[in-house]
Amino acid sequence: MSSGIDVDSSSVRAFLELKSRREVNTVIYLIDDTSDAVVPGLHGNLTLDELQQALPADEPRLIVYDLTFAAADGARRKEIVLIEWMPGAAVPRARAAYAAASTALRGTLDEIHVRIPATELSELEYRHLVARAV
């Protein structure tokens, strides 16, 4: 990649696990400092409160989240979303690296159609995510 950020095969495996198993609805990705590759840092079945608690206040992260919600017609919908966690306290160099990592991840995990930037925890509330996913 021209950005210098690769996507580790473990990242793809974590995504495939999210897609295929009900026990996993969240994968939090980070950039491994030694390899400059996107790797899964945490994956599991997290509530939005647990997700918010798992995010660092001063470092970016990329989150793939399986969002389930009711559409306007009442039908139950699922959307796999990519949340770009870029807190205001993050240093510009880290923000730039994670922006490049997001591009690399979206190029590798081509089944993600909704990208949600977030700089504050309030942007990770359920109603906000649903509004962005519809």
Tab-separated table of N, CA and C in Angstrom:
chain	number	residue	atom	x	y	z
A	1	MET	N	0.829	-1.193	0.000
A	1	MET	CA	0.000	0.000	0.000
A	1	MET	C	0.872	1.255	0.000
A	2	SER	N	0.383	2.261	-0.644
A	2	SER	CA	1.142	3.503	-0.703
A	2	SER	C	1.177	4.193	0.657
A	3	SER	N	0.195	3.935	1.507
A	3	SER	CA	0.152	4.571	2.821
A	3	SER	C	1.150	3.950	3.784
A	4	GLY	N	1.688	2.769	3.445
A	4	GLY	CA	2.591	2.080	4.346
A	4	GLY	C	1.873	1.293	5.416
A	5	ILE	N	0.553	1.274	5.407
A	5	ILE	CA	-0.239	0.537	6.382
A	5	ILE	C	-0.811	-0.701	5.700
A	6	ASP	N	-0.515	-1.855	6.260
A	6	ASP	CA	-1.059	-3.109	5.743
A	6	ASP	C	-2.155	-3.595	6.676
A	7	VAL	N	-2.941	-4.539	6.191
A	7	VAL	CA	-3.971	-5.168	7.006
A	7	VAL	C	-3.522	-6.605	7.262
A	8	ASP	N	-3.252	-6.928	8.505
A	8	ASP	CA	-2.791	-8.257	8.887
A	8	ASP	C	-3.891	-9.291	8.644
A	9	SER	N	-3.498	-10.504	8.324
A	9	SER	CA	-4.483	-11.564	8.064
A	9	SER	C	-5.346	-11.843	9.295
A	10	SER	N	-4.827	-11.595	10.485
A	10	SER	CA	-5.631	-11.781	11.700
A	10	SER	C	-6.806	-10.803	11.738
A	11	SER	N	-6.655	-9.644	11.088
A	11	SER	CA	-7.745	-8.673	11.011
A	11	SER	C	-8.879	-9.205	10.159
A	12	VAL	N	-8.531	-9.855	9.063
A	12	VAL	CA	-9.542	-10.440	8.190
A	12	VAL	C	-10.240	-11.590	8.911
A	13	ARG	N	-9.487	-12.431	9.602
A	13	ARG	CA	-10.096	-13.546	10.349
A	13	ARG	C	-11.065	-13.034	11.415
A	14	ALA	N	-10.692	-11.973	12.112
A	14	ALA	CA	-11.576	-11.406	13.140
A	14	ALA	C	-12.862	-10.881	12.509
A	15	PHE	N	-12.757	-10.271	11.339
A	15	PHE	CA	-13.930	-9.766	10.633
A	15	PHE	C	-14.831	-10.922	10.204
A	16	LEU	N	-14.240	-11.972	9.665
A	16	LEU	CA	-15.024	-13.135	9.236
A	16	LEU	C	-15.726	-13.782	10.425
A	17	GLU	N	-15.074	-13.787	11.579
A	17	GLU	CA	-15.702	-14.311	12.789
A	17	GLU	C	-16.895	-13.442	13.188
A	18	LEU	N	-16.748	-12.142	13.091
A	18	LEU	CA	-17.856	-11.234	13.395
A	18	LEU	C	-19.040	-11.517	12.470
A	19	LYS	N	-18.762	-11.710	11.197
A	19	LYS	CA	-19.839	-11.947	10.240
A	19	LYS	C	-20.548	-13.287	10.452
A	20	SER	N	-19.840	-14.266	10.955
A	20	SER	CA	-20.398	-15.616	10.994
A	20	SER	C	-20.884	-16.079	12.357
A	21	ARG	N	-20.565	-15.370	13.431
A	21	ARG	CA	-20.919	-15.839	14.770
A	21	ARG	C	-21.674	-14.782	15.549
A	22	ARG	N	-22.705	-15.214	16.219
A	22	ARG	CA	-23.481	-14.277	17.047
A	22	ARG	C	-22.728	-13.822	18.283
A	23	GLU	N	-21.727	-14.581	18.690
A	23	GLU	CA	-20.987	-14.240	19.912
A	23	GLU	C	-20.044	-13.052	19.720
A	24	VAL	N	-19.871	-12.607	18.490
A	24	VAL	CA	-18.964	-11.495	18.212
A	24	VAL	C	-19.730	-10.418	17.437
A	25	ASN	N	-19.785	-9.221	18.009
A	25	ASN	CA	-20.426	-8.110	17.306
A	25	ASN	C	-19.494	-6.904	17.162
A	26	THR	N	-18.293	-7.017	17.728
A	26	THR	CA	-17.377	-5.889	17.747
A	26	THR	C	-15.940	-6.355	17.541
A	27	VAL	N	-15.223	-5.655	16.671
A	27	VAL	CA	-13.776	-5.837	16.564
A	27	VAL	C	-13.162	-4.442	16.641
A	28	ILE	N	-12.288	-4.249	17.606
A	28	ILE	CA	-11.562	-2.984	17.735
A	28	ILE	C	-10.162	-3.211	17.172
A	29	TYR	N	-9.853	-2.468	16.124
A	29	TYR	CA	-8.556	-2.604	15.459
A	29	TYR	C	-7.609	-1.500	15.895
A	30	LEU	N	-6.318	-1.831	15.893
A	30	LEU	CA	-5.288	-0.846	16.171
A	30	LEU	C	-4.132	-1.073	15.212
A	31	ILE	N	-3.210	-0.135	15.187
A	31	ILE	CA	-2.024	-0.268	14.349
A	31	ILE	C	-0.904	-0.816	15.219
A	32	ASP	N	-0.355	-1.954	14.801
A	32	ASP	CA	0.772	-2.547	15.505
A	32	ASP	C	2.024	-1.725	15.183
A	33	ASP	N	2.675	-1.216	16.207
A	33	ASP	CA	3.820	-0.327	16.015
A	33	ASP	C	5.011	-1.011	15.347
A	34	THR	N	5.183	-2.297	15.579
A	34	THR	CA	6.354	-2.980	15.027
A	34	THR	C	6.197	-3.333	13.555
A	35	SER	N	4.967	-3.589	13.110
A	35	SER	CA	4.775	-4.016	11.724
A	35	SER	C	4.036	-2.995	10.860
A	36	ASP	N	3.546	-1.914	11.461
A	36	ASP	CA	2.722	-0.931	10.742
A	36	ASP	C	1.553	-1.607	10.027
A	37	ALA	N	0.945	-2.557	10.712
A	37	ALA	CA	-0.194	-3.273	10.149
A	37	ALA	C	-1.391	-3.125	11.081
A	38	VAL	N	-2.580	-3.150	10.480
A	38	VAL	CA	-3.821	-3.125	11.240
A	38	VAL	C	-4.039	-4.529	11.813
A	39	VAL	N	-4.207	-4.600	13.125
A	39	VAL	CA	-4.428	-5.880	13.806
A	39	VAL	C	-5.617	-5.741	14.749
A	40	PRO	N	-6.305	-6.850	15.047
A	40	PRO	CA	-7.391	-6.762	16.027
A	40	PRO	C	-6.816	-6.621	17.434
A	41	GLY	N	-7.308	-5.639	18.160
A	41	GLY	CA	-6.871	-5.452	19.532
A	41	GLY	C	-7.821	-6.122	20.504
A	42	LEU	N	-9.099	-6.117	20.164
A	42	LEU	CA	-10.131	-6.693	21.022
A	42	LEU	C	-11.298	-7.093	20.141
A	43	HIS	N	-11.831	-8.269	20.383
A	43	HIS	CA	-13.067	-8.624	19.700
A	43	HIS	C	-13.914	-9.463	20.626
A	44	GLY	N	-15.208	-9.248	20.499
A	44	GLY	CA	-16.150	-9.938	21.366
A	44	GLY	C	-17.549	-9.383	21.171
A	45	ASN	N	-18.417	-9.743	22.092
A	45	ASN	CA	-19.802	-9.288	22.049
A	45	ASN	C	-19.943	-8.176	23.084
A	46	LEU	N	-19.823	-6.932	22.638
A	46	LEU	CA	-19.820	-5.789	23.541
A	46	LEU	C	-21.096	-4.971	23.402
A	47	THR	N	-21.578	-4.481	24.520
A	47	THR	CA	-22.634	-3.475	24.471
A	47	THR	C	-21.981	-2.163	24.044
A	48	LEU	N	-22.785	-1.187	23.688
A	48	LEU	CA	-22.203	0.103	23.326
A	48	LEU	C	-21.514	0.757	24.515
A	49	ASP	N	-22.046	0.549	25.732
A	49	ASP	CA	-21.374	1.074	26.929
A	49	ASP	C	-19.998	0.434	27.102
A	50	GLU	N	-19.925	-0.877	26.903
A	50	GLU	CA	-18.641	-1.585	27.026
A	50	GLU	C	-17.673	-1.129	25.940
A	51	LEU	N	-18.191	-0.893	24.749
A	51	LEU	CA	-17.349	-0.398	23.666
A	51	LEU	C	-16.768	0.958	24.034
A	52	GLN	N	-17.603	1.849	24.524
A	52	GLN	CA	-17.125	3.172	24.907
A	52	GLN	C	-16.042	3.086	25.976
A	53	GLN	N	-16.220	2.191	26.940
A	53	GLN	CA	-15.238	2.030	28.013
A	53	GLN	C	-13.927	1.436	27.504
A	54	ALA	N	-13.995	0.658	26.426
A	54	ALA	CA	-12.793	0.004	25.892
A	54	ALA	C	-11.928	0.939	25.049
A	55	LEU	N	-12.461	2.098	24.684
A	55	LEU	CA	-11.716	2.999	23.805
A	55	LEU	C	-10.825	3.945	24.598
A	56	PRO	N	-9.580	4.121	24.155
A	56	PRO	CA	-8.707	5.080	24.829
A	56	PRO	C	-9.170	6.516	24.560
A	57	ALA	N	-8.990	7.377	25.538
A	57	ALA	CA	-9.437	8.766	25.412
A	57	ALA	C	-8.527	9.600	24.522
A	58	ASP	N	-7.292	9.121	24.299
A	58	ASP	CA	-6.329	9.946	23.574
A	58	ASP	C	-5.665	9.229	22.397
A	59	GLU	N	-6.216	8.093	21.980
A	59	GLU	CA	-5.654	7.365	20.837
A	59	GLU	C	-6.765	6.925	19.896
A	60	PRO	N	-6.532	7.031	18.601
A	60	PRO	CA	-7.530	6.572	17.636
A	60	PRO	C	-7.656	5.052	17.633
A	61	ARG	N	-8.763	4.579	17.143
A	61	ARG	CA	-9.013	3.154	16.924
A	61	ARG	C	-9.991	3.040	15.757
A	62	LEU	N	-10.022	1.873	15.157
A	62	LEU	CA	-11.007	1.548	14.130
A	62	LEU	C	-11.861	0.427	14.684
A	63	ILE	N	-13.168	0.594	14.606
A	63	ILE	CA	-14.093	-0.381	15.183
A	63	ILE	C	-15.023	-0.879	14.098
A	64	VAL	N	-15.109	-2.179	13.953
A	64	VAL	CA	-16.130	-2.771	13.101
A	64	VAL	C	-17.201	-3.281	14.055
A	65	TYR	N	-18.428	-2.795	13.843
A	65	TYR	CA	-19.525	-3.085	14.767
A	65	TYR	C	-20.730	-3.587	13.990
A	66	ASP	N	-21.298	-4.668	14.442
A	66	ASP	CA	-22.496	-5.242	13.826
A	66	ASP	C	-23.703	-4.613	14.512
A	67	LEU	N	-24.278	-3.628	13.866
A	67	LEU	CA	-25.372	-2.834	14.430
A	67	LEU	C	-26.714	-3.426	14.012
A	68	THR	N	-27.546	-3.754	14.979
A	68	THR	CA	-28.894	-4.262	14.724
A	68	THR	C	-29.884	-3.198	15.164
A	69	PHE	N	-30.866	-2.913	14.296
A	69	PHE	CA	-31.833	-1.868	14.614
A	69	PHE	C	-33.114	-2.096	13.821
A	70	ALA	N	-34.156	-1.381	14.189
A	70	ALA	CA	-35.428	-1.442	13.463
A	70	ALA	C	-35.444	-0.321	12.429
A	71	ALA	N	-35.740	-0.674	11.191
A	71	ALA	CA	-35.841	0.319	10.120
A	71	ALA	C	-37.157	1.077	10.257
A	72	ALA	N	-37.331	2.104	9.474
A	72	ALA	CA	-38.542	2.929	9.540
A	72	ALA	C	-39.807	2.118	9.308
A	73	ASP	N	-39.715	1.070	8.497
A	73	ASP	CA	-40.889	0.230	8.236
A	73	ASP	C	-41.099	-0.845	9.307
A	74	GLY	N	-40.268	-0.825	10.344
A	74	GLY	CA	-40.399	-1.782	11.434
A	74	GLY	C	-39.598	-3.057	11.241
A	75	ALA	N	-39.025	-3.244	10.073
A	75	ALA	CA	-38.235	-4.447	9.806
A	75	ALA	C	-36.913	-4.386	10.562
A	76	ARG	N	-36.489	-5.539	11.033
A	76	ARG	CA	-35.206	-5.616	11.737
A	76	ARG	C	-34.093	-5.611	10.698
A	77	ARG	N	-33.107	-4.741	10.907
A	77	ARG	CA	-31.979	-4.630	9.984
A	77	ARG	C	-30.669	-4.798	10.723
A	78	LYS	N	-29.694	-5.254	9.986
A	78	LYS	CA	-28.326	-5.351	10.497
A	78	LYS	C	-27.422	-4.647	9.504
A	79	GLU	N	-26.504	-3.914	10.028
A	79	GLU	CA	-25.540	-3.217	9.186
A	79	GLU	C	-24.187	-3.309	9.883
A	80	ILE	N	-23.186	-3.768	9.148
A	80	ILE	CA	-21.829	-3.767	9.691
A	80	ILE	C	-21.236	-2.399	9.374
A	81	VAL	N	-20.872	-1.676	10.420
A	81	VAL	CA	-20.372	-0.311	10.255
A	81	VAL	C	-18.908	-0.229	10.681
A	82	LEU	N	-18.196	0.685	10.063
A	82	LEU	CA	-16.826	0.987	10.461
A	82	LEU	C	-16.855	2.322	11.184
A	83	ILE	N	-16.497	2.300	12.444
A	83	ILE	CA	-16.437	3.516	13.250
A	83	ILE	C	-14.974	3.947	13.331
A	84	GLU	N	-14.712	5.171	12.924
A	84	GLU	CA	-13.368	5.724	13.003
A	84	GLU	C	-13.279	6.581	14.261
A	85	TRP	N	-12.730	6.010	15.321
A	85	TRP	CA	-12.600	6.707	16.599
A	85	TRP	C	-11.355	7.587	16.539
A	86	MET	N	-11.564	8.899	16.473
A	86	MET	CA	-10.480	9.872	16.386
A	86	MET	C	-10.689	10.941	17.456
A	87	PRO	N	-10.400	10.620	18.719
A	87	PRO	CA	-10.644	11.608	19.783
A	87	PRO	C	-9.803	12.863	19.592
A	88	GLY	N	-10.349	13.966	20.041
A	88	GLY	CA	-9.664	15.246	19.904
A	88	GLY	C	-8.306	15.288	20.576
A	89	ALA	N	-8.109	14.469	21.614
A	89	ALA	CA	-6.840	14.464	22.341
A	89	ALA	C	-5.743	13.687	21.612
A	90	ALA	N	-6.080	13.006	20.532
A	90	ALA	CA	-5.083	12.232	19.784
A	90	ALA	C	-4.129	13.165	19.046
A	91	VAL	N	-2.872	12.778	18.983
A	91	VAL	CA	-1.888	13.592	18.280
A	91	VAL	C	-2.131	13.502	16.766
A	92	PRO	N	-1.834	14.573	16.042
A	92	PRO	CA	-2.098	14.592	14.598
A	92	PRO	C	-1.453	13.433	13.836
A	93	ARG	N	-0.256	13.021	14.217
A	93	ARG	CA	0.421	11.925	13.520
A	93	ARG	C	-0.386	10.630	13.648
A	94	ALA	N	-0.931	10.374	14.835
A	94	ALA	CA	-1.740	9.164	15.049
A	94	ALA	C	-3.040	9.254	14.252
A	95	ARG	N	-3.636	10.423	14.224
A	95	ARG	CA	-4.881	10.599	13.462
A	95	ARG	C	-4.637	10.323	11.981
A	96	ALA	N	-3.519	10.806	11.445
A	96	ALA	CA	-3.188	10.584	10.037
A	96	ALA	C	-2.934	9.099	9.772
A	97	ALA	N	-2.229	8.440	10.672
A	97	ALA	CA	-1.948	7.006	10.503
A	97	ALA	C	-3.244	6.200	10.505
A	98	TYR	N	-4.169	6.538	11.395
A	98	TYR	CA	-5.428	5.801	11.461
A	98	TYR	C	-6.350	6.127	10.282
A	99	ALA	N	-6.238	7.316	9.738
A	99	ALA	CA	-6.996	7.631	8.520
A	99	ALA	C	-6.508	6.738	7.377
A	100	ALA	N	-5.191	6.574	7.265
A	100	ALA	CA	-4.626	5.685	6.246
A	100	ALA	C	-5.019	4.236	6.532
A	101	ALA	N	-5.022	3.852	7.801
A	101	ALA	CA	-5.404	2.489	8.187
A	101	ALA	C	-6.868	2.228	7.852
A	102	SER	N	-7.715	3.222	8.022
A	102	SER	CA	-9.127	3.079	7.688
A	102	SER	C	-9.300	2.809	6.200
A	103	THR	N	-8.573	3.539	5.386
A	103	THR	CA	-8.630	3.329	3.935
A	103	THR	C	-8.175	1.915	3.593
A	104	ALA	N	-7.097	1.465	4.204
A	104	ALA	CA	-6.592	0.114	3.951
A	104	ALA	C	-7.603	-0.939	4.401
A	105	LEU	N	-8.211	-0.730	5.564
A	105	LEU	CA	-9.180	-1.691	6.090
A	105	LEU	C	-10.420	-1.746	5.210
A	106	ARG	N	-10.923	-0.589	4.797
A	106	ARG	CA	-12.098	-0.556	3.915
A	106	ARG	C	-11.807	-1.227	2.582
A	107	GLY	N	-10.578	-1.104	2.097
A	107	GLY	CA	-10.207	-1.750	0.847
A	107	GLY	C	-10.115	-3.259	0.971
A	108	THR	N	-9.797	-3.732	2.163
A	108	THR	CA	-9.660	-5.175	2.395
A	108	THR	C	-10.992	-5.807	2.772
A	109	LEU	N	-11.742	-5.144	3.621
A	109	LEU	CA	-13.038	-5.655	4.082
A	109	LEU	C	-14.118	-4.960	3.267
A	110	ASP	N	-14.290	-5.376	2.039
A	110	ASP	CA	-15.142	-4.645	1.101
A	110	ASP	C	-16.639	-4.751	1.389
A	111	GLU	N	-17.018	-5.459	2.419
A	111	GLU	CA	-18.441	-5.585	2.746
A	111	GLU	C	-18.913	-4.525	3.733
A	112	ILE	N	-18.061	-3.572	4.037
A	112	ILE	CA	-18.433	-2.481	4.932
A	112	ILE	C	-18.850	-1.298	4.066
A	113	HIS	N	-20.125	-0.896	4.215
A	113	HIS	CA	-20.659	0.173	3.374
A	113	HIS	C	-20.939	1.458	4.147
A	114	VAL	N	-20.888	1.395	5.474
A	114	VAL	CA	-21.180	2.574	6.286
A	114	VAL	C	-19.951	2.914	7.121
A	115	ARG	N	-19.486	4.155	6.965
A	115	ARG	CA	-18.346	4.653	7.732
A	115	ARG	C	-18.854	5.768	8.631
A	116	ILE	N	-18.522	5.659	9.916
A	116	ILE	CA	-19.001	6.640	10.887
A	116	ILE	C	-17.804	7.246	11.622
A	117	PRO	N	-17.482	8.501	11.349
A	117	PRO	CA	-16.421	9.150	12.114
A	117	PRO	C	-16.943	9.552	13.496
A	118	ALA	N	-16.112	9.401	14.511
A	118	ALA	CA	-16.504	9.777	15.873
A	118	ALA	C	-15.312	10.399	16.592
A	119	THR	N	-15.549	11.548	17.206
A	119	THR	CA	-14.498	12.214	17.975
A	119	THR	C	-14.862	12.315	19.459
A	120	GLU	N	-16.134	12.055	19.769
A	120	GLU	CA	-16.621	12.108	21.154
A	120	GLU	C	-17.438	10.859	21.435
A	121	LEU	N	-17.453	10.425	22.688
A	121	LEU	CA	-18.195	9.215	23.056
A	121	LEU	C	-19.689	9.338	22.771
A	122	SER	N	-20.228	10.554	22.829
A	122	SER	CA	-21.656	10.740	22.557
A	122	SER	C	-22.012	10.319	21.133
A	123	GLU	N	-21.043	10.351	20.237
A	123	GLU	CA	-21.292	9.937	18.857
A	123	GLU	C	-21.367	8.420	18.708
A	124	LEU	N	-21.113	7.701	19.796
A	124	LEU	CA	-21.210	6.241	19.795
A	124	LEU	C	-22.479	5.761	20.493
A	125	GLU	N	-23.392	6.677	20.736
A	125	GLU	CA	-24.679	6.281	21.313
A	125	GLU	C	-25.530	5.629	20.238
A	126	TYR	N	-26.380	4.715	20.670
A	126	TYR	CA	-27.179	3.890	19.760
A	126	TYR	C	-27.941	4.725	18.734
A	127	ARG	N	-28.654	5.733	19.180
A	127	ARG	CA	-29.488	6.506	18.248
A	127	ARG	C	-28.639	7.239	17.216
A	128	HIS	N	-27.463	7.669	17.605
A	128	HIS	CA	-26.570	8.339	16.666
A	128	HIS	C	-26.060	7.353	15.607
A	129	LEU	N	-25.673	6.158	16.039
A	129	LEU	CA	-25.183	5.153	15.091
A	129	LEU	C	-26.272	4.741	14.122
A	130	VAL	N	-27.487	4.544	14.639
A	130	VAL	CA	-28.603	4.148	13.772
A	130	VAL	C	-28.889	5.243	12.750
A	131	ALA	N	-28.886	6.486	13.193
A	131	ALA	CA	-29.156	7.601	12.276
A	131	ALA	C	-28.122	7.643	11.148
A	132	ARG	N	-26.893	7.296	11.432
A	132	ARG	CA	-25.839	7.292	10.406
A	132	ARG	C	-25.901	6.070	9.515
A	133	ALA	N	-26.462	4.967	10.041
A	133	ALA	CA	-26.494	3.693	9.297
A	133	ALA	C	-27.658	3.602	8.314
A	134	VAL	N	-28.700	4.420	8.535
A	134	VAL	CA	-29.886	4.306	7.649
A	134	VAL	C	-29.742	5.081	6.388
